[in-house]
Coordinates of C-alpha atoms and ligand atoms in Angstrom, one line a residue:
X251 CA 57.2 55.8 -1.6
X252 CA 60.3 56.6 0.4
X253 CA 64.1 57.0 -1.6
X254 CA 65.3 53.8 -2.1
X255 CA 68.3 52.6 0.6
X256 CA 71.3 50.6 -0.5
X257 CA 71.6 47.1 1.3
X258 CA 74.9 45.2 0.6
X259 CA 75.1 41.5 1.4
X260 CA 78.1 39.2 1.6
X261 CA 78.1 35.7 0.5
X262 CA 75.2 36.4 -1.6
X263 CA 75.2 32.9 -3.6
X264 CA 75.3 31.0 -0.1
X265 CA 72.3 29.1 1.4
X266 CA 71.5 31.4 3.7
X267 CA 71.2 34.2 1.1
X268 CA 69.2 32.2 -0.8
X269 CA 66.8 32.8 1.4
X270 CA 67.9 36.1 3.0
X271 CA 67.7 38.1 -0.3
X272 CA 64.2 37.1 -1.3
X273 CA 63.0 38.4 2.1
X274 CA 64.9 41.9 2.1
X275 CA 63.5 42.3 -1.5
X276 CA 59.8 41.8 -0.3
X277 CA 60.1 44.2 2.2
X278 CA 60.0 42.0 5.1
X279 CA 63.2 43.4 6.5
X280 CA 62.9 47.3 6.3
X281 CA 59.0 47.9 5.5
X282 CA 56.8 47.4 2.7
X283 CA 57.3 51.0 1.9
X284 CA 61.2 51.2 1.6
X285 CA 62.5 50.7 -1.7
X286 CA 66.0 48.9 -1.7
X287 CA 69.0 48.8 -4.1
X288 CA 71.1 45.3 -3.6
X289 CA 74.3 45.5 -3.8
X290 CA 75.8 41.5 -3.5
X291 CA 78.9 40.6 -2.7
X292 CA 80.7 37.2 -3.9
X293 CA 84.3 35.7 -4.0
X294 CA 85.1 35.4 -8.1
X295 CA 84.3 31.7 -8.3
X296 CA 81.0 32.2 -7.2
X297 CA 79.9 35.1 -9.1
X298 CA 78.4 32.5 -12.0
X299 CA 76.0 31.1 -9.0
X300 CA 75.3 34.7 -8.2
X301 CA 74.3 35.6 -11.7
X302 CA 71.6 33.1 -11.4
X303 CA 70.5 34.2 -7.8
X304 CA 69.8 37.7 -9.5
X305 CA 68.2 36.2 -12.3
X306 CA 65.9 34.7 -9.6
X307 CA 65.4 37.9 -8.0
X308 CA 64.6 40.0 -11.5
X309 CA 62.4 37.3 -12.0
X310 CA 60.0 37.7 -8.7
X311 CA 59.2 41.3 -9.9
X312 CA 59.6 42.5 -6.6
X313 CA 58.2 46.1 -6.4
X314 CA 60.2 47.4 -3.8
X315 CA 63.5 46.4 -5.8
X316 CA 65.1 49.7 -7.4
X317 CA 68.3 48.0 -8.5
X318 CA 70.5 45.0 -8.4
X319 CA 74.2 44.5 -8.8
X320 CA 76.6 41.6 -8.3
X321 CA 80.6 42.0 -7.7
X322 CA 83.6 40.5 -6.3
X323 CA 84.6 43.9 -5.3
X324 CA 84.2 45.1 -1.7
X325 CA 84.8 48.7 -2.5
X326 CA 82.0 48.3 -5.1
X327 CA 79.4 46.4 -3.1
X328 CA 79.8 48.7 0.3
X329 CA 79.7 51.9 -2.1
X330 CA 76.9 54.3 -0.2
X331 CA 75.7 51.3 1.7
X332 CA 72.8 52.5 4.2
X333 CA 72.9 48.4 5.5
X334 CA 75.5 45.6 5.2
X335 CA 74.8 41.9 6.2
X336 CA 77.9 40.4 6.5
X337 CA 77.1 36.5 5.7
X338 CA 79.8 35.0 3.5
X339 CA 82.9 33.5 5.7
X340 CA 85.3 31.0 5.4
X341 CA 83.5 27.8 6.7
X342 CA 85.9 25.4 8.7
X343 CA 87.7 22.9 6.4
X344 CA 89.3 19.4 7.4
X345 CA 92.0 19.5 9.8
X346 CA 91.4 23.0 10.4
X347 CA 92.0 24.4 13.9
X348 CA 90.1 27.1 15.9
X349 CA 92.9 29.4 15.2
X350 CA 93.1 29.1 11.8
X351 CA 89.5 29.5 11.3
X352 CA 89.8 32.7 13.0
X353 CA 92.7 33.8 11.3
X354 CA 91.5 33.2 8.0
X355 CA 88.0 35.2 8.7
X356 CA 90.2 37.7 10.1
X357 CA 91.7 38.3 6.8
X358 CA 88.0 38.7 5.0
X359 CA 86.4 40.7 7.9
X360 CA 89.6 43.1 8.1
X361 CA 89.4 43.7 4.2
X362 CA 85.6 44.2 4.6
X363 CA 86.1 46.7 7.3
X364 CA 88.0 48.7 5.6
X365 CA 86.0 48.6 2.5
X366 CA 83.1 49.5 4.4
X367 CA 84.9 52.5 6.3
X368 CA 85.9 53.9 2.9
X369 CA 82.9 53.5 0.7
X370 CA 79.8 53.1 2.8
X371 CA 77.5 55.6 4.5
X372 CA 79.0 56.9 7.5
X373 CA 75.3 55.9 9.1
X374 CA 75.5 52.3 8.0
X375 CA 74.3 49.6 10.0
X376 CA 76.2 46.7 10.0
X377 CA 75.5 43.0 10.8
X378 CA 77.7 40.0 11.0
X379 CA 76.3 36.9 10.5
X380 CA 79.4 34.8 9.1
X381 CA 81.1 32.8 12.0
X382 CA 82.7 33.3 14.1
X383 CA 80.1 36.5 14.2
X384 CA 81.1 38.1 17.3
X385 CA 84.9 38.3 16.5
X386 CA 84.1 38.8 12.8
X387 CA 82.2 41.9 13.5
X388 CA 85.1 43.2 15.9
X389 CA 87.6 43.0 13.6
X390 CA 85.4 44.7 10.9
X391 CA 84.7 47.1 13.4
X392 CA 88.3 47.7 14.4
X393 CA 89.2 48.2 10.8
X394 CA 86.8 51.0 10.4
X395 CA 87.8 54.0 12.5
X396 CA 85.9 56.5 10.7
X397 CA 82.5 54.4 11.6
X398 CA 80.8 54.5 15.1
X399 CA 81.4 51.2 16.9
X400 CA 77.9 50.9 17.7
X401 CA 77.3 50.5 14.1
X402 CA 78.7 47.2 14.0
X403 CA 76.5 44.2 15.6
X404 CA 76.6 40.6 15.2
X405 CA 73.7 38.0 15.1
X406 CA 72.7 36.3 18.3
X407 CA 68.8 36.8 17.1
X408 CA 68.6 33.2 16.0
X409 CA 69.5 32.1 19.4
X410 CA 67.2 34.5 21.0
X411 CA 64.7 33.2 18.6
X412 CA 65.5 29.1 19.5
X413 CA 65.2 30.3 23.1
X414 CA 61.4 31.5 23.0
X415 CA 60.2 29.1 20.4
X416 CA 61.8 26.0 22.8
X417 CA 60.0 27.8 26.2
X418 CA 56.9 28.3 24.4
X419 CA 57.2 24.4 23.5
X420 CA 57.9 23.4 27.1
X421 CA 55.0 25.6 28.6
X422 CA 52.2 24.8 25.6
X423 CA 52.7 28.4 24.7
X424 CA 53.2 30.3 21.6
X425 CA 56.1 32.7 21.1
X426 CA 53.3 35.5 21.4
X427 CA 53.3 34.8 25.3
X428 CA 56.9 35.4 25.9
X429 CA 58.5 38.6 26.5
X430 CA 62.0 39.8 27.5
X431 CA 64.2 36.7 26.3
X432 CA 67.8 37.1 26.6
X433 CA 70.9 35.8 25.2
X434 CA 74.2 37.1 26.5
X435 CA 77.6 36.7 24.8
X436 CA 79.1 35.0 21.9
X437 CA 77.0 33.0 19.1
X438 CA 78.5 29.9 20.4
X439 CA 78.1 27.1 22.6
X440 CA 79.2 29.1 25.5
X441 CA 76.2 31.8 24.8
X442 CA 74.1 32.2 28.0
X443 CA 70.2 31.8 27.0
X444 CA 68.7 33.7 30.5
X445 CA 65.3 33.1 31.7
X446 CA 65.6 35.0 35.0
X447 CA 64.0 38.2 33.1
X448 CA 62.3 36.4 30.7
X449 CA 58.4 36.8 31.0
X450 CA 55.6 34.3 30.1
X451 CA 52.4 35.8 30.5
X452 CA 53.9 38.6 32.3
X453 CA 55.1 36.0 34.7
X454 CA 58.9 35.3 35.4
X455 CA 60.0 32.4 33.0
X456 CA 62.6 30.6 35.5
X457 CA 59.8 30.5 38.0
X458 CA 57.7 28.6 35.5
X459 CA 59.9 25.7 34.6
X460 CA 62.1 23.0 36.9
X461 CA 65.9 24.3 37.6
X462 CA 67.0 21.0 36.2
X463 CA 65.2 21.5 33.2
X464 CA 66.5 24.9 32.9
X465 CA 70.2 23.9 33.5
X466 CA 70.2 20.1 31.7
X467 CA 67.9 20.6 29.0
X468 CA 67.2 23.9 28.2
X469 CA 70.3 25.9 28.5
X470 CA 72.2 23.1 26.6
X471 CA 69.7 22.8 23.6
X472 CA 69.8 26.4 22.8
X473 CA 73.4 26.4 22.9
X474 CA 73.6 23.0 20.5
X475 CA 70.8 23.7 18.6
X476 CA 72.9 24.6 15.3
X477 CA 74.8 21.2 15.3
X478 CA 71.4 19.5 15.9
X479 CA 70.0 21.1 13.0
X480 CA 73.4 20.4 10.6
X481 CA 72.9 16.5 12.0
X482 CA 69.2 16.2 11.0
X483 CA 69.4 18.3 8.0
X484 CA 72.8 17.5 6.5
X485 CA 73.5 21.5 6.2
X486 CA 73.4 24.3 8.7
X487 CA 70.6 26.4 9.5
X488 CA 69.4 28.6 6.6
X489 CA 66.2 29.7 6.2
X490 CA 65.8 30.4 10.1
X491 CA 69.5 32.1 10.0
X492 CA 68.2 34.7 7.6
X493 CA 64.9 35.1 9.2
X494 CA 67.1 35.8 12.5
X495 CA 69.0 38.5 10.4
X496 CA 65.8 40.1 8.9
X497 CA 64.5 40.2 12.7
X498 CA 67.7 41.8 13.6
X499 CA 67.8 44.3 11.3
X500 CA 64.2 45.1 11.5
X501 CA 64.2 45.9 15.0
X502 CA 67.5 48.0 14.6
X503 CA 65.9 50.0 12.1
X504 CA 62.5 50.1 12.7
X505 CA 62.3 49.7 16.8
X506 CA 61.6 47.1 19.3
X507 CA 58.0 46.6 20.7
X508 CA 57.0 48.6 23.9
X509 CA 57.7 46.0 26.9
X510 CA 60.0 43.9 25.1
X511 CA 63.4 43.5 24.0
X512 CA 65.9 41.5 21.7
X513 CA 69.2 40.2 22.0
X514 CA 72.0 41.9 19.8
X515 CA 75.9 41.3 19.6
X516 CA 77.2 44.6 20.0
X517 CA 79.9 47.1 21.2
X518 CA 80.2 46.8 24.9
X519 CA 80.3 49.6 26.9
X520 CA 81.4 47.9 30.0
X521 CA 77.8 47.2 31.0
X522 CA 77.2 44.4 33.3
X523 CA 80.7 44.2 34.1
X524 CA 81.8 42.9 30.4
X525 CA 85.1 44.0 29.0
X526 CA 84.9 47.3 27.1
X527 CA 85.0 46.8 23.3
X528 CA 84.3 43.0 22.7
X529 CA 81.1 42.5 20.4
X530 CA 78.9 40.8 23.2
X531 CA 75.2 40.0 23.0
X532 CA 73.1 41.8 25.5
X533 CA 69.5 42.8 25.7
X534 CA 68.7 46.0 23.9
X535 CA 65.8 48.0 22.9
X536 CA 65.9 50.1 19.8
X537 CA 64.4 53.1 18.8
X538 CA 65.0 55.9 15.9
X539 CA 67.5 53.5 14.3
X540 CA 69.7 53.0 17.2
X541 CA 70.1 50.8 20.0
X542 CA 70.3 50.7 23.8
X543 CA 71.5 48.2 26.3
X544 CA 68.7 47.5 28.7
X545 CA 70.1 48.4 32.4
X546 CA 69.4 47.6 36.0
X547 CA 68.8 43.8 35.8
X548 CA 69.7 41.7 38.4
X549 CA 72.4 39.2 37.8
X550 CA 72.8 36.1 40.4
X551 CA 75.6 33.9 40.8
X552 CA 74.4 31.4 38.6
X553 CA 74.0 33.9 35.6
X554 CA 77.2 35.7 36.6
X555 CA 79.4 32.6 36.2
X556 CA 77.9 32.1 32.7
X557 CA 78.0 35.4 31.3
X558 CA 81.5 35.6 32.2
X559 CA 82.5 32.2 30.7
X560 CA 81.2 33.5 27.4
X561 CA 83.1 36.8 28.0
X562 CA 86.1 34.7 28.3
X563 CA 85.8 33.1 25.0
X564 CA 85.1 36.2 23.6
X565 CA 88.5 37.5 25.2
X566 CA 90.0 34.6 24.0
X567 CA 89.0 34.7 20.2
X568 CA 90.2 38.5 20.2
X569 CA 93.4 37.7 21.7
X570 CA 93.8 35.0 18.9
X571 CA 93.8 37.4 16.4
X572 CA 95.0 40.5 18.3
X573 CA 98.4 40.7 16.1
X574 CA 95.8 41.5 13.1
X575 CA 94.2 44.1 14.8
X576 CA 94.8 47.5 13.8
Ligands
NAI813 P1 77.4 28.8 2.7 O1 78.6 28.4 2.2 O2 76.4 28.4 1.8 O3 77.5 30.2 1.8 C1 78.7 31.3 2.3 C2 79.0 32.3 1.0 O4 79.6 33.2 1.2 C3 79.5 31.5 -0.3 O5 78.7 31.4 -1.5 C4 80.8 31.8 -0.5 O6 81.3 32.0 -1.7 C5 80.4 33.2 0.3 N1 81.9 33.9 0.7 C6 83.2 33.2 0.9 N2 84.0 34.1 1.2 C7 83.5 35.5 0.9 C8 84.1 36.9 0.9 N3 85.4 37.1 1.2 N4 83.3 37.7 0.7 C9 82.1 37.3 -0.3 N5 81.6 36.2 -0.1 C10 82.1 35.2 0.4 O7 77.0 29.3 4.0 P2 75.8 29.5 4.8 O8 75.2 28.8 4.9 O9 75.3 30.8 4.1 O10 76.1 30.4 6.0 C11 77.2 31.9 5.9 C12 77.7 31.9 7.3 O11 76.8 32.3 8.5 C13 78.5 30.8 7.8 O12 79.8 31.2 8.2 C14 78.0 30.3 8.9 O13 78.7 29.6 9.9 C15 77.2 31.5 9.7 N6 76.0 31.4 10.1 C16 75.6 32.1 11.3 C17 74.4 32.0 12.1 C18 74.4 32.9 13.4 O14 73.2 32.6 13.9 N7 75.1 34.0 13.3 C19 73.5 30.8 11.9 C20 73.9 30.0 10.6 C21 75.0 30.1 10.1

């Protein structure tokens, strides 16, 4: 058996975590041979609820769980952490403008970025799930000067998985037939699900669907899927979001399959003309615990316009909180 790794999860008494923690504890994220110590963070009023979640985790008697702790102190939760899943965030309240939401979250993610910087393993892998995920990741990253910015990522894997599932349904296939799905940009309604490089049965996906369907149905449905789930379920995606978080971390830690790639919100190095330093979703391959942006994909005018629109939104989000960035 390997030595245990420390996995910090914030928002641990929330909906996503109610699915996520049990998947991590059962070995779905880091492998069935990797013991984990769970370090759970919540705000003070949710500590009682967190206690209940910890009791349930204990009652599962997961063989891979080498320890569980719960706290409302970020310095404690991130102590020596090898992985962090930042799920807890401030939801949009009544009458709250987008700018207010960005600012409220900037306060949370600045403090957590600092706590990660001061306490976590310098090799920590951070995934931000809490919305606005890309900008929250940017804020945490900017507050952690001693940690390589490549180690801060944002989740667009749910969008990636949604894109694969909807394409499979359209073509009467399964997700196993689909490779090289790409989500570019922000985890928001400006994200761009790109089928020009995606392959279904080894052939280019965009050639197998009508342009009208791609532009008028597919792209908006992938972009708006989160809202459709809220409308149907009366609550936002939870189990599927947890599943995507597990997928994201597993790909990053254990690698992507040969001949395929995944979508990850990562620190832009300027690839594909995107502003350096934004947390932008790119197609990535992963190996040995590190990611690489897939290079050399041809970008036509249709794609370029959409990649730039979502880049623009991310730049605006960054500018809205720039006074709070170190
Ligand atoms: P939830 O409201 O059920 O749970 C959030 C939890 O975070 C609550 O228990 C709350 O007490 C806690 N929390 C709030 N501030 C905190 C802080 N400063 N430190 C630690 N914990 C804190 O929400 P749910 O459904 O679990 O969603 C969590 C976040 O994930 C939301 O921001 C949601 O918008 C986002 N999300 C992101 C997706 C993505 O694809 N990137 C998909 C679905 C949801």
